[in-house]
Short mmCIF file of C-alpha atoms in Angstrom, two decimals:
data_model
loop_
_atom_site.label_atom_id
_atom_site.label_comp_id
_atom_site.label_asym_id
_atom_site.label_seq_id
_atom_site.Cartn_x
_atom_site.Cartn_y
_atom_site.Cartn_z
CA GLN A 17 9.12 4.60 5.90
CA VAL A 18 12.11 2.68 7.42
CA GLN A 19 14.79 4.32 9.45
CA LEU A 20 17.94 2.24 10.05
CA VAL A 21 20.43 2.65 12.72
CA GLU A 22 23.66 0.47 13.02
CA SER A 23 25.73 -0.08 15.71
CA GLY A 24 28.44 -2.76 17.19
CA GLY A 25 31.38 -1.58 15.21
CA GLY A 26 34.83 -1.44 16.45
CA LEU A 27 38.60 -2.17 16.47
CA VAL A 28 39.12 -5.79 16.80
CA GLN A 29 42.39 -8.33 15.97
CA ALA A 30 42.41 -10.55 13.31
CA GLY A 31 40.83 -13.92 14.13
CA GLY A 32 38.21 -12.05 16.95
CA SER A 33 34.54 -11.38 16.27
CA LEU A 34 32.04 -8.80 16.27
CA ARG A 35 28.26 -8.64 16.24
CA LEU A 36 26.67 -5.84 14.28
CA SER A 37 23.08 -4.88 15.15
CA CYS A 38 20.84 -2.75 12.58
CA ALA A 39 17.78 -1.29 14.52
CA ALA A 40 14.81 -0.69 12.17
CA SER A 41 11.72 2.10 12.97
CA GLY A 42 8.60 1.79 11.34
CA ARG A 43 6.08 -1.44 11.19
CA SER A 44 5.87 -4.41 9.33
CA PHE A 45 9.56 -5.11 9.45
CA ASP A 46 8.81 -8.59 8.46
CA SER A 47 7.84 -7.17 5.03
CA TYR A 48 11.48 -6.18 4.23
CA PHE A 49 14.50 -8.11 2.94
CA MET A 50 17.33 -6.80 5.14
CA ALA A 51 21.02 -7.06 4.08
CA TRP A 52 24.61 -5.62 4.85
CA PHE A 53 26.80 -3.87 2.73
CA ARG A 54 30.35 -2.64 3.34
CA GLN A 55 32.81 -0.07 1.93
CA GLY A 56 36.33 -0.35 2.39
CA PRO A 57 38.94 2.32 1.83
CA GLY A 58 38.89 3.47 -1.97
CA LYS A 59 36.04 0.62 -2.72
CA GLU A 60 32.59 0.87 -3.50
CA HIS A 61 29.82 -0.83 -1.89
CA ASP A 62 30.22 -4.58 -1.66
CA PHE A 63 27.30 -7.13 -1.10
CA VAL A 64 28.09 -9.03 2.16
CA ALA A 65 24.65 -10.78 3.24
CA VAL A 66 21.17 -10.74 2.96
CA ILE A 67 18.21 -12.49 5.07
CA SER A 68 14.38 -12.65 3.96
CA GLY A 69 11.46 -11.09 5.49
CA THR A 70 10.82 -14.05 7.90
CA GLY A 71 14.25 -14.87 8.26
CA ASN A 72 14.01 -18.27 6.50
CA ARG A 73 16.38 -17.51 3.89
CA THR A 74 19.97 -16.11 3.71
CA ASP A 75 22.51 -15.58 1.14
CA TYR A 76 26.10 -14.58 1.48
CA ALA A 77 28.90 -13.04 -0.46
CA ASP A 78 31.74 -15.97 -0.93
CA SER A 79 34.29 -13.80 0.76
CA VAL A 80 32.30 -14.24 4.08
CA LYS A 81 30.55 -17.90 3.92
CA GLY A 82 31.18 -19.83 6.71
CA ARG A 83 32.56 -16.99 8.87
CA PHE A 84 29.30 -14.24 8.90
CA THR A 85 26.08 -14.86 10.06
CA ILE A 86 23.17 -12.68 9.32
CA SER A 87 20.05 -13.14 11.14
CA ARG A 88 16.98 -10.84 12.28
CA ASP A 89 14.39 -10.79 15.54
CA ASN A 90 11.24 -9.06 13.76
CA ALA A 91 9.50 -8.93 17.09
CA GLU A 92 12.22 -6.24 18.43
CA ASN A 93 12.70 -4.78 14.85
CA LEU A 94 16.45 -5.78 14.89
CA GLY A 95 18.72 -7.29 12.32
CA TYR A 96 22.30 -8.80 13.22
CA LEU A 97 25.57 -9.35 11.66
CA GLN A 98 27.90 -11.84 13.52
CA MET A 99 31.22 -11.81 12.36
CA ASN A 100 33.83 -14.52 13.44
CA SER A 101 37.25 -15.15 12.15
CA LEU A 102 37.59 -11.64 11.20
CA LYS A 103 40.61 -10.86 8.69
CA PRO A 104 42.18 -7.42 8.03
CA GLU A 105 40.53 -7.33 4.80
CA ASP A 106 37.02 -7.10 6.44
CA THR A 107 38.18 -3.59 7.57
CA ALA A 108 35.18 -1.30 5.92
CA VAL A 109 32.22 0.85 7.11
CA TYR A 110 29.29 -1.76 7.33
CA TYR A 111 26.04 -0.56 6.22
CA CYS A 112 22.49 -2.31 6.98
CA ALA A 113 19.89 -1.73 4.24
CA ALA A 114 16.43 -2.72 3.82
CA THR A 115 14.00 -3.07 0.58
CA PRO A 116 10.33 -4.29 0.39
CA THR A 117 10.00 -8.00 -0.23
CA VAL A 118 7.67 -7.15 -3.14
CA TYR A 119 10.73 -5.95 -4.75
CA GLY A 120 12.78 -9.05 -4.55
CA TYR A 121 16.48 -8.45 -3.55
CA SER A 122 19.51 -7.49 -5.46
CA LYS A 123 23.29 -7.62 -4.87
CA THR A 124 23.93 -4.46 -5.92
CA VAL A 125 23.27 -1.08 -4.19
CA SER A 126 20.44 0.01 -6.75
CA GLY A 127 18.11 -2.26 -5.41
CA TRP A 128 17.87 -1.26 -1.79
CA VAL A 129 15.79 1.68 -0.85
CA TYR A 130 16.47 2.39 2.87
CA TRP A 131 19.80 2.43 4.32
CA GLY A 132 21.66 3.16 7.66
CA GLN A 133 24.50 5.58 8.33
CA GLY A 134 26.94 3.09 8.76
CA THR A 135 29.46 1.77 11.55
CA GLN A 136 33.03 1.43 11.20
CA VAL A 137 34.81 -1.88 11.42
CA THR A 138 38.51 -2.08 11.45
CA VAL A 139 40.58 -5.53 11.97
CA SER A 140 44.36 -5.20 12.97
CA SER A 141 46.88 -7.57 11.72
#
């Protein structure tokens, strides 16, 4: 069982930066893929980024490549999403998700077992 708690959201102007954190409870954090999804107003959950259990592999949605960086600190059971050059279209509730590495990972919500409660990111123009 893994519990996830996101933090770090807020209001920022376009072009600014934010760093989201995801604190995980439980053991063997490195045996889980970790991902970030987001849900904009009136939209479904969209994949943002994923990182492998050891942190040596990452993948990003095309819309955030070159602007966002996913990382993790397994010693501290923490995951991060550094967001730079933010745009108004990045406005959304951002969710941290985790799934056991033995399952593989998916870019759809159905592939993820554990979810945080979400943190709001608002980018003003």
